[in-house]
CSV table of C-alpha atoms and ligand atoms in Angstrom, one decimal:
chain,number,residue,atom,x,y,z
A,131,UNK,CA,130.8,50.0,78.9
A,132,UNK,CA,128.1,47.8,77.5
A,133,UNK,CA,127.6,46.4,74.0
A,134,UNK,CA,125.8,43.7,72.1
A,135,UNK,CA,128.9,42.1,70.6
A,136,UNK,CA,132.5,42.7,71.8
A,137,UNK,CA,135.4,41.8,69.5
A,138,UNK,CA,138.9,41.6,70.9
A,139,UNK,CA,141.4,42.3,68.1
A,140,UNK,CA,141.1,44.1,64.8
A,141,UNK,CA,143.0,42.0,62.3
A,142,UNK,CA,141.1,40.4,59.4
A,143,UNK,CA,139.2,38.0,61.6
A,144,UNK,CA,137.9,40.6,64.1
A,145,UNK,CA,137.1,43.1,61.4
A,146,UNK,CA,135.3,40.7,59.1
A,147,UNK,CA,133.3,39.2,62.0
A,148,UNK,CA,132.1,42.8,62.8
A,149,UNK,CA,131.2,43.5,59.2
A,150,UNK,CA,129.1,40.4,59.0
A,151,UNK,CA,126.9,41.4,62.0
A,152,UNK,CA,123.7,43.3,61.4
A,153,UNK,CA,123.7,47.1,61.7
A,154,UNK,CA,121.1,47.1,64.5
A,155,UNK,CA,123.7,45.5,66.8
A,156,UNK,CA,126.1,47.7,68.8
A,157,UNK,CA,129.6,46.4,68.3
A,158,UNK,CA,132.8,47.4,70.2
A,159,UNK,CA,136.2,46.3,68.8
A,160,UNK,CA,139.2,46.8,71.1
A,161,UNK,CA,142.8,46.4,70.1
A,162,UNK,CA,146.0,46.4,72.2
A,163,UNK,CA,147.8,48.6,69.8
A,164,UNK,CA,147.0,50.9,66.8
A,165,UNK,CA,144.4,49.5,64.4
A,166,UNK,CA,147.0,49.1,61.7
A,167,UNK,CA,149.4,47.1,63.9
A,168,UNK,CA,148.2,43.6,63.3
A,169,UNK,CA,149.8,40.6,61.6
A,170,UNK,CA,147.0,40.8,59.0
A,171,UNK,CA,148.6,44.0,57.7
A,172,UNK,CA,151.9,42.1,57.3
A,173,UNK,CA,150.7,39.2,55.1
A,174,UNK,CA,152.6,39.2,51.9
A,175,UNK,CA,152.1,36.2,49.6
A,176,UNK,CA,148.3,36.1,49.2
A,177,UNK,CA,145.1,34.3,49.8
A,178,UNK,CA,144.0,30.9,48.4
A,179,UNK,CA,140.8,30.4,46.5
A,180,UNK,CA,139.2,27.4,44.8
A,181,UNK,CA,139.6,28.4,41.2
A,182,UNK,CA,137.1,25.9,39.8
A,183,UNK,CA,135.6,22.5,40.6
A,184,UNK,CA,138.4,20.7,39.0
A,185,UNK,CA,140.8,22.1,41.6
A,186,UNK,CA,138.8,20.9,44.6
A,187,UNK,CA,140.5,17.5,45.1
A,188,UNK,CA,144.0,19.0,44.6
A,189,UNK,CA,143.4,22.0,47.0
A,190,UNK,CA,142.0,19.6,49.6
A,191,UNK,CA,144.9,17.1,49.2
A,192,UNK,CA,147.6,19.9,49.3
A,193,UNK,CA,146.1,21.3,52.6
A,194,UNK,CA,145.9,17.8,54.2
A,195,UNK,CA,149.4,16.7,53.0
A,196,UNK,CA,151.0,20.0,54.4
A,197,UNK,CA,149.1,19.4,57.7
A,198,UNK,CA,150.4,15.8,57.9
A,199,UNK,CA,146.8,14.6,57.6
A,200,UNK,CA,146.1,15.8,61.2
A,201,UNK,CA,143.7,18.4,59.8
A,202,UNK,CA,140.0,18.3,60.6
A,203,UNK,CA,138.5,17.2,57.2
A,204,UNK,CA,135.2,19.0,57.9
A,205,UNK,CA,136.9,22.3,58.6
A,206,UNK,CA,139.1,21.9,55.4
A,207,UNK,CA,136.0,21.3,53.3
A,208,UNK,CA,134.2,24.3,54.8
A,209,UNK,CA,137.2,26.5,54.1
A,210,UNK,CA,137.6,25.5,50.5
A,211,UNK,CA,133.9,25.5,49.7
A,212,UNK,CA,133.5,29.0,51.2
A,213,UNK,CA,136.5,30.6,49.5
A,214,UNK,CA,134.8,32.0,46.3
A,215,UNK,CA,132.1,33.7,48.4
A,216,UNK,CA,134.8,35.3,50.6
A,217,UNK,CA,136.8,36.6,47.6
A,218,UNK,CA,133.6,38.0,46.2
A,219,UNK,CA,132.9,39.8,49.5
A,220,UNK,CA,136.4,41.2,49.6
A,221,UNK,CA,136.1,42.5,46.0
A,222,UNK,CA,132.8,44.1,47.0
A,223,UNK,CA,134.7,46.0,49.8
A,224,UNK,CA,137.1,47.3,47.1
A,225,UNK,CA,140.0,44.9,47.5
A,226,UNK,CA,142.1,44.8,44.4
A,227,UNK,CA,143.7,41.5,43.4
A,228,UNK,CA,146.2,41.3,40.6
A,229,UNK,CA,144.5,40.7,37.2
A,230,UNK,CA,145.5,39.8,33.7
A,231,UNK,CA,142.9,41.7,31.7
A,232,UNK,CA,139.5,40.8,33.2
A,233,UNK,CA,140.8,37.5,34.8
A,234,UNK,CA,142.5,37.1,38.1
A,235,UNK,CA,146.3,36.4,38.1
A,236,UNK,CA,147.2,33.4,40.3
A,237,UNK,CA,150.5,32.8,42.0
A,238,UNK,CA,151.9,29.6,43.5
A,239,UNK,CA,153.7,28.9,46.8
A,240,UNK,CA,155.4,25.9,48.4
A,241,UNK,CA,153.4,22.6,48.6
A,242,UNK,CA,150.7,23.9,46.3
A,243,UNK,CA,150.2,21.6,43.2
A,244,UNK,CA,149.1,24.5,41.1
A,245,UNK,CA,148.8,28.3,41.2
A,246,UNK,CA,145.6,29.2,43.2
A,247,UNK,CA,146.7,32.2,45.2
A,248,UNK,CA,145.3,35.7,44.7
A,249,UNK,CA,147.7,38.5,45.6
A,250,UNK,CA,148.2,42.3,45.5
A,251,UNK,CA,151.9,42.9,44.9
A,252,UNK,CA,153.7,41.5,48.0
A,253,UNK,CA,151.3,43.4,50.4
A,254,UNK,CA,148.1,41.3,50.1
A,255,UNK,CA,147.4,41.5,53.8
A,256,UNK,CA,147.5,45.3,53.9
A,257,UNK,CA,145.3,45.6,50.8
A,258,UNK,CA,142.6,43.3,52.4
A,259,UNK,CA,142.8,44.6,56.0
A,260,UNK,CA,142.9,48.3,55.2
A,261,UNK,CA,139.7,47.9,53.1
A,262,UNK,CA,138.0,46.0,55.9
A,263,UNK,CA,139.2,48.6,58.5
A,264,UNK,CA,137.9,51.5,56.3
A,265,UNK,CA,134.5,49.8,56.1
A,266,UNK,CA,134.4,49.2,59.8
A,267,UNK,CA,135.3,52.8,60.6
A,268,UNK,CA,132.4,54.0,58.3
A,269,UNK,CA,129.7,51.9,60.0
A,270,UNK,CA,127.9,53.8,62.7
A,271,UNK,CA,127.1,50.7,64.8
A,272,UNK,CA,130.9,49.8,65.2
A,273,UNK,CA,133.1,51.5,67.8
A,274,UNK,CA,136.8,50.9,67.5
A,275,UNK,CA,138.9,51.5,70.7
A,276,UNK,CA,142.7,51.4,70.1
A,277,UNK,CA,145.4,50.8,72.8
A,278,UNK,CA,143.0,48.9,75.0
A,279,UNK,CA,144.4,45.6,76.3
A,280,UNK,CA,142.2,42.7,77.5
A,281,UNK,CA,143.6,41.2,80.7
A,282,UNK,CA,140.7,39.0,81.8
A,283,UNK,CA,137.3,37.6,81.0
A,284,UNK,CA,134.1,38.5,82.9
A,285,UNK,CA,132.6,35.1,83.3
A,286,UNK,CA,130.4,33.1,85.7
A,287,UNK,CA,129.4,29.4,85.5
A,288,UNK,CA,131.2,29.0,82.2
A,289,UNK,CA,129.2,31.8,80.6
A,290,UNK,CA,131.2,34.8,79.2
A,291,UNK,CA,129.8,38.2,79.8
A,292,UNK,CA,132.6,40.4,78.5
A,293,UNK,CA,136.2,41.4,79.4
A,294,UNK,CA,138.3,43.5,81.7
A,295,UNK,CA,141.1,45.5,80.2
A,296,UNK,CA,143.2,48.6,80.6
A,297,UNK,CA,143.6,51.7,78.4
A,298,UNK,CA,146.9,53.3,77.5
A,299,UNK,CA,147.0,55.2,80.8
A,300,UNK,CA,146.7,51.9,82.7
A,301,UNK,CA,143.1,52.6,83.8
A,302,UNK,CA,141.1,49.4,84.2
A,303,UNK,CA,137.6,49.1,82.7
A,304,UNK,CA,135.1,46.4,82.1
A,305,UNK,CA,133.1,45.9,78.9
A,306,UNK,CA,130.0,43.8,79.3
A,307,UNK,CA,128.6,42.1,76.2
A,308,UNK,CA,126.0,39.6,75.2
A,309,UNK,CA,128.6,37.8,73.0
A,310,UNK,CA,132.4,38.1,73.0
A,311,UNK,CA,134.7,37.2,70.2
A,312,UNK,CA,138.4,36.6,70.7
A,313,UNK,CA,140.4,37.6,67.6
A,314,UNK,CA,143.8,38.2,69.2
A,315,UNK,CA,146.1,36.6,66.6
A,316,UNK,CA,149.2,34.6,67.1
A,317,UNK,CA,151.9,34.1,69.7
A,318,UNK,CA,155.1,35.4,68.0
A,319,UNK,CA,155.7,37.9,70.8
A,320,UNK,CA,156.6,35.0,73.1
A,321,UNK,CA,159.6,34.1,70.8
A,322,UNK,CA,163.0,35.8,70.4
A,323,UNK,CA,162.8,35.5,66.6
A,324,UNK,CA,159.4,35.8,65.0
A,325,UNK,CA,157.8,37.5,61.9
A,326,UNK,CA,154.9,38.5,64.2
A,327,UNK,CA,154.3,41.8,65.9
A,328,UNK,CA,155.9,41.8,69.4
A,329,UNK,CA,152.6,42.6,71.1
A,330,UNK,CA,151.0,39.4,70.0
A,331,UNK,CA,151.7,37.3,73.1
A,332,UNK,CA,148.9,34.8,73.2
A,333,UNK,CA,146.8,36.7,75.8
A,334,UNK,CA,143.6,34.9,74.9
A,335,UNK,CA,145.3,31.6,75.4
A,336,UNK,CA,146.5,32.6,78.9
A,337,UNK,CA,142.9,33.5,79.7
A,338,UNK,CA,141.7,30.2,78.3
A,339,UNK,CA,144.1,28.4,80.6
A,340,UNK,CA,143.0,30.5,83.6
A,341,UNK,CA,139.3,29.8,83.0
A,342,UNK,CA,139.5,26.2,81.8
A,343,UNK,CA,138.5,26.9,78.3
A,344,UNK,CA,139.5,24.0,76.0
A,345,UNK,CA,142.7,24.4,74.0
A,346,UNK,CA,143.9,22.2,71.1
A,347,UNK,CA,147.3,21.4,69.5
A,348,UNK,CA,149.0,24.3,71.2
A,349,UNK,CA,152.5,22.9,70.5
A,350,UNK,CA,151.8,23.0,66.7
A,351,UNK,CA,153.9,26.1,65.9
A,352,UNK,CA,155.1,26.9,62.4
A,353,UNK,CA,158.6,28.0,61.7
A,354,UNK,CA,158.9,29.9,58.3
A,355,UNK,CA,161.9,28.8,56.3
A,356,UNK,CA,162.9,32.2,55.0
A,357,UNK,CA,163.2,35.4,56.9
A,358,UNK,CA,166.0,38.0,56.3
A,359,UNK,CA,168.9,37.2,58.5
A,360,UNK,CA,170.0,40.0,60.8
A,361,UNK,CA,172.0,39.9,64.0
A,362,UNK,CA,169.5,41.7,66.3
A,363,UNK,CA,166.5,39.9,67.6
A,364,UNK,CA,163.0,41.3,67.2
A,365,UNK,CA,160.4,41.2,64.5
A,366,UNK,CA,162.0,39.4,61.5
A,367,UNK,CA,161.3,40.4,57.9
A,368,UNK,CA,159.6,37.7,56.0
A,369,UNK,CA,160.7,36.7,52.5
A,370,UNK,CA,157.5,35.4,51.2
A,371,UNK,CA,157.2,31.8,50.1
A,372,UNK,CA,155.8,33.1,46.7
A,373,UNK,CA,159.4,34.2,45.9
A,374,UNK,CA,160.3,30.5,45.9
A,375,UNK,CA,157.0,29.7,44.2
A,376,UNK,CA,158.2,32.0,41.4
A,377,UNK,CA,161.6,30.3,41.1
A,378,UNK,CA,164.0,31.5,43.8
A,379,UNK,CA,166.4,28.9,45.1
A,380,UNK,CA,168.1,28.1,48.4
A,381,UNK,CA,171.9,27.8,48.5
A,382,UNK,CA,174.5,26.8,51.1
A,383,UNK,CA,177.7,28.6,51.7
A,384,UNK,CA,179.3,26.8,48.7
A,385,UNK,CA,176.5,28.0,46.4
A,386,UNK,CA,175.0,24.5,46.1
A,387,UNK,CA,171.2,23.8,46.3
A,388,UNK,CA,170.3,21.4,49.1
A,389,UNK,CA,166.5,21.0,49.2
A,390,UNK,CA,163.5,21.2,46.9
A,391,UNK,CA,162.3,24.7,47.7
A,392,UNK,CA,158.6,23.9,47.1
A,393,UNK,CA,158.2,21.2,49.8
A,394,UNK,CA,156.0,22.1,52.8
A,395,UNK,CA,157.3,24.8,55.2
A,396,UNK,CA,158.3,22.5,58.1
A,397,UNK,CA,160.3,20.2,55.7
A,398,UNK,CA,162.2,23.2,54.1
A,399,UNK,CA,162.8,24.8,57.5
A,400,UNK,CA,164.3,21.5,58.9
A,401,UNK,CA,166.5,21.1,55.8
A,402,UNK,CA,167.8,24.7,56.4
A,403,UNK,CA,168.5,24.0,60.1
A,404,UNK,CA,170.3,20.8,59.1
A,405,UNK,CA,172.4,22.6,56.5
A,406,UNK,CA,173.3,25.4,58.9
A,407,UNK,CA,174.4,22.8,61.5
A,408,UNK,CA,176.4,20.8,59.0
A,409,UNK,CA,178.2,24.0,57.8
A,410,UNK,CA,178.4,25.7,61.1
A,411,UNK,CA,176.7,28.8,59.7
A,412,UNK,CA,174.1,31.3,61.0
A,413,UNK,CA,172.1,31.3,57.8
A,414,UNK,CA,171.8,30.0,54.3
A,415,UNK,CA,171.3,32.0,51.0
A,416,UNK,CA,168.3,32.7,48.9
A,417,UNK,CA,168.9,33.6,45.2
A,418,UNK,CA,166.3,35.4,43.1
A,419,UNK,CA,168.4,34.8,40.0
A,420,UNK,CA,165.8,32.5,38.3
A,421,UNK,CA,163.1,35.3,38.5
A,422,UNK,CA,163.1,37.9,35.7
A,423,UNK,CA,164.1,41.4,37.0
A,424,UNK,CA,160.8,42.9,35.8
A,425,UNK,CA,158.8,40.4,37.8
A,426,UNK,CA,160.8,41.0,40.9
A,427,UNK,CA,160.0,44.7,40.6
A,428,UNK,CA,156.3,44.3,39.9
A,429,UNK,CA,155.5,41.3,42.1
A,430,UNK,CA,157.9,41.9,45.0
A,431,UNK,CA,158.4,45.7,45.3
A,432,UNK,CA,158.4,45.8,49.1
A,433,UNK,CA,160.8,42.9,49.5
A,434,UNK,CA,163.1,44.5,47.0
A,435,UNK,CA,162.9,47.9,48.8
A,436,UNK,CA,163.3,46.4,52.3
A,437,UNK,CA,166.4,44.3,51.3
A,438,UNK,CA,167.9,47.4,49.6
A,439,UNK,CA,167.6,49.3,52.9
A,440,UNK,CA,169.4,46.4,54.6
A,441,UNK,CA,172.2,46.5,52.0
A,442,UNK,CA,171.2,43.7,49.6
A,443,UNK,CA,170.0,44.1,46.0
A,444,UNK,CA,168.0,41.0,45.3
A,445,UNK,CA,168.2,41.6,41.5
A,446,UNK,CA,172.0,41.2,41.7
A,447,UNK,CA,172.9,39.0,44.6
A,448,UNK,CA,171.6,36.3,47.0
A,449,UNK,CA,170.4,37.3,50.4
A,450,UNK,CA,171.0,35.6,53.8
A,451,UNK,CA,167.9,33.9,55.2
A,452,UNK,CA,167.1,32.0,58.4
A,453,UNK,CA,164.0,30.3,59.7
A,454,UNK,CA,161.8,32.1,62.3
A,455,UNK,CA,158.7,31.5,64.3
A,456,UNK,CA,155.8,32.5,62.0
A,457,UNK,CA,152.4,31.0,62.7
A,458,UNK,CA,150.3,29.2,65.4
A,459,UNK,CA,148.3,26.2,64.1
A,460,UNK,CA,147.0,25.4,67.6
A,461,UNK,CA,144.8,27.6,69.8
A,462,UNK,CA,141.5,27.9,71.5
A,463,UNK,CA,139.4,24.8,70.5
A,464,UNK,CA,136.4,25.8,68.5
A,465,UNK,CA,133.6,24.0,66.6
A,466,UNK,CA,132.6,24.6,62.9
A,467,UNK,CA,130.8,27.9,64.0
A,468,UNK,CA,133.9,29.2,65.9
A,469,UNK,CA,132.3,28.5,69.3
A,470,UNK,CA,134.6,27.8,72.3
A,471,UNK,CA,133.9,25.5,75.2
A,472,UNK,CA,132.6,28.6,77.2
A,473,UNK,CA,129.1,29.8,76.4
A,474,UNK,CA,128.7,33.1,74.5
A,475,UNK,CA,132.4,33.1,73.8
A,476,UNK,CA,133.8,32.7,70.2
A,477,UNK,CA,137.4,32.6,68.9
A,478,UNK,CA,138.4,33.3,65.4
A,479,UNK,CA,141.6,33.7,63.3
A,480,UNK,CA,145.0,32.6,64.4
A,481,UNK,CA,144.1,32.4,68.1
A,482,UNK,CA,141.5,29.8,67.5
A,483,UNK,CA,141.9,26.2,66.4
A,484,UNK,CA,139.3,24.5,64.3
A,485,UNK,CA,141.8,22.0,63.0
A,486,UNK,CA,142.0,23.4,59.4
A,487,UNK,CA,145.8,23.4,59.3
A,488,UNK,CA,146.6,20.2,61.1
A,489,UNK,CA,150.2,20.0,62.1
A,490,UNK,CA,151.5,22.5,59.5
A,491,UNK,CA,149.7,25.3,57.6
A,492,UNK,CA,149.7,25.4,53.8
A,493,UNK,CA,150.9,28.8,52.6
A,494,UNK,CA,148.1,31.4,52.1
A,495,UNK,CA,145.5,29.4,53.9
A,496,UNK,CA,145.5,31.6,57.0
A,497,UNK,CA,143.8,34.7,55.7
A,498,UNK,CA,141.2,32.5,54.0
A,499,UNK,CA,140.6,30.4,57.1
A,500,UNK,CA,140.4,33.5,59.3
A,501,UNK,CA,137.8,35.1,57.1
A,502,UNK,CA,135.7,32.0,56.5
A,503,UNK,CA,135.3,31.1,60.2
A,504,UNK,CA,134.9,34.8,61.3
A,505,UNK,CA,131.9,35.0,59.1
A,506,UNK,CA,130.5,31.8,60.5
A,507,UNK,CA,130.9,33.1,64.0
A,508,UNK,CA,128.9,36.2,63.1
A,509,UNK,CA,126.2,34.1,61.5
A,510,UNK,CA,126.0,31.9,64.7
A,511,UNK,CA,125.8,35.0,67.0
A,512,UNK,CA,122.9,36.3,64.9
A,513,UNK,CA,121.1,32.9,65.1
A,514,UNK,CA,121.7,32.7,68.9
A,515,UNK,CA,120.5,36.2,69.8
A,516,UNK,CA,116.9,35.0,70.3
A,517,UNK,CA,118.0,32.6,73.1
A,518,UNK,CA,119.2,35.4,75.4
A,519,UNK,CA,117.3,36.3,78.5
A,520,UNK,CA,116.8,40.0,79.1
A,521,UNK,CA,117.8,41.9,82.3
A,522,UNK,CA,120.5,39.5,83.3
A,523,UNK,CA,122.8,40.6,86.1
A,524,UNK,CA,126.5,40.7,85.5
A,525,UNK,CA,129.0,40.5,88.3
A,526,UNK,CA,132.4,42.0,87.6
A,527,UNK,CA,134.7,40.8,90.4
A,528,UNK,CA,137.4,42.9,92.1
A,529,UNK,CA,140.8,42.2,90.6
A,530,UNK,CA,144.5,42.8,91.0
A,531,UNK,CA,146.5,42.3,87.9
A,532,UNK,CA,150.0,43.3,89.0
A,533,UNK,CA,152.6,41.5,86.9
A,534,UNK,CA,150.0,39.8,84.8
A,535,UNK,CA,152.0,40.1,81.5
A,536,UNK,CA,154.9,37.9,82.6
A,537,UNK,CA,152.6,35.6,84.4
A,538,UNK,CA,150.4,35.1,81.3
A,539,UNK,CA,153.5,34.6,79.0
A,540,UNK,CA,154.9,32.0,81.4
A,541,UNK,CA,151.6,30.2,81.6
A,542,UNK,CA,151.3,29.8,77.8
A,543,UNK,CA,155.0,28.8,77.4
A,544,UNK,CA,154.7,26.2,80.1
A,545,UNK,CA,151.5,24.8,78.6
A,546,UNK,CA,153.2,24.5,75.2
A,547,UNK,CA,156.2,22.7,76.8
A,548,UNK,CA,153.9,20.3,78.6
A,549,UNK,CA,152.1,19.5,75.4
A,550,UNK,CA,155.4,18.9,73.7
A,551,UNK,CA,156.4,16.4,76.4
A,552,UNK,CA,153.1,14.5,76.0
A,553,UNK,CA,153.8,14.2,72.2
A,554,UNK,CA,157.4,12.9,72.7
B,930,LIG,C1,154.9,38.5,58.0
B,930,LIG,C2,153.7,37.7,57.8
B,930,LIG,C3,153.3,37.3,56.5
B,930,LIG,C4,152.1,36.5,56.3
B,930,LIG,N1,151.7,36.2,55.1
B,930,LIG,C5,150.6,35.5,54.9
B,930,LIG,C6,150.1,35.3,53.6
B,930,LIG,O1,150.6,35.7,52.6
B,930,LIG,N2,148.9,34.6,53.5
B,930,LIG,C7,148.2,34.1,54.6
B,930,LIG,O2,147.1,33.5,54.4
B,930,LIG,N3,148.7,34.4,55.8
B,930,LIG,C8,149.8,35.1,56.0
B,930,LIG,N4,150.3,35.3,57.3
B,930,LIG,C9,149.4,34.9,58.4
B,930,LIG,C10,148.3,35.8,58.6
B,930,LIG,O3,148.6,37.2,58.3
B,930,LIG,C11,147.7,35.8,60.0
B,930,LIG,O4,147.6,34.5,60.4
B,930,LIG,C12,146.3,36.5,60.1
B,930,LIG,O5,146.4,37.8,59.5
B,930,LIG,C13,145.9,36.5,61.5
B,930,LIG,O6,144.8,37.4,61.6
B,930,LIG,P1,144.0,37.5,63.0
B,930,LIG,O7,142.9,38.4,62.7
B,930,LIG,O8,143.8,36.2,63.6
B,930,LIG,O9,145.1,38.3,63.9
B,930,LIG,P2,146.0,39.6,63.7
B,930,LIG,O10,145.9,40.2,62.4
B,930,LIG,O11,147.4,39.3,64.2
B,930,LIG,O12,145.3,40.6,64.8
B,930,LIG,C14,145.4,40.3,66.1
B,930,LIG,C15,144.7,41.5,66.8
B,930,LIG,O13,144.5,41.2,68.2
B,930,LIG,C16,144.9,42.3,69.0
B,930,LIG,N5,145.2,41.8,70.4
B,930,LIG,C17,146.1,40.9,70.7
B,930,LIG,N6,146.1,40.7,72.1
B,930,LIG,C18,145.2,41.6,72.6
B,930,LIG,C19,144.7,41.9,73.9
B,930,LIG,N7,145.2,41.3,75.0
B,930,LIG,N8,143.8,42.9,74.0
B,930,LIG,C20,143.3,43.6,72.9
B,930,LIG,N9,143.7,43.3,71.6
B,930,LIG,C21,144.6,42.3,71.5
B,930,LIG,C22,146.1,42.9,68.2
B,930,LIG,O14,146.4,44.2,68.6
B,930,LIG,C23,145.5,42.8,66.8
B,930,LIG,O15,144.6,43.9,66.5
B,930,LIG,C24,151.4,36.1,57.5
B,930,LIG,C25,151.8,36.5,58.8
B,930,LIG,C26,153.0,37.3,58.9
B,930,LIG,C27,153.4,37.6,60.3
């Protein structure tokens, strides 16, 4: 197959990049699973926005403090300054954020100094991503291929010319492109307990390691403090931080509070691990008691329903919670236009690292960051189109990918371990 732009992954970052490319460019988007099976669909809490100029310093400081001041200040500034434009785009695609009359309703999450998060019930990700997906499906220049797994890059002399992948029948195909965008999401599938989809196994990182593409901060992995405790491993159900933002409290087995629930995620997760160790328990408890029942029903209907299915009524009793792997701050190193160290190759969303989040991501900054830098990638692709030579030859090498899945997973896990050792 041949195309102008190839995008690997159809979460918010991949879709929004496609939607920001001109209609005269042929775009192929491939995804390893069904189009609706991305972490973007799972996002609960919301998306940050700069409410007004008076909030700039505080939004900036909250992001930097949560990231232990290891953030890239330039990326943080770009993200915050672009946020209003992104929200306006989303609204133009039909995304419906909670309102109070004509005005947006803002919620708050841990480590935010004030409410600045737009939301749609507790399914903000589904609301945003389904609208982007609908729009992408409507556009005639965009072809979406489901159940197609990228297994390698087609590249020569540090120039990317597309990918090799297999379809659901295991048949290998190459897709040649002028520009390739990696939008493959996080790495939760490498962990026993994670809130991520199991098929998100850091494939783009494995390929970056294979082809010497620069990576950054790959041992910066976020553990979310509150996922519903259950005995079986697999995808864990997230109890959004906005629940604590609205007043829910953490309790130990004696019913005592042991931490300020609104501290940054890593601090709260560590306090929970310490408490579990001290008490010899498998989990702690989260009580919704301070939140009025009406608000639980309107703001958190899916959390309420899911917990009921698991046998807990959050309006009447605390629920058992435990920290789980949740987000990947590190990734493929990119510049302010989402360009990787390989020519004609971009990376956007959770698989990339532009340094916005530093060592720990502030709640609800991920959807925003993914969208902001996906749009910048699209803009950069457009401005670089004129530099291409026509009639270039592309060599797709013969390949043998037997056992690649385990090999790729091991490569990423080993690289993370090595990075951890360096930091110790
Ligand atoms: C439970 C949960 C709640 C969250 N809540 C929030 C929130 O409230 N606010 C917020 O800002 N962030 C939140 N996040 C984080 C946020 O949802 C993600 O960081 C963001 O959606 C990532 O988008 P993405 O486009 O990078 O990747 P994803 O949406 O994960 O998409 C990745 C895509 O890549 C495809 N893919 C992967 N590997 C391959 C391959 N080898 N070949 C082909 N395709 C491949 C996948 O199939 C998928 O389509 C949450 C995350 C989770 C898991």
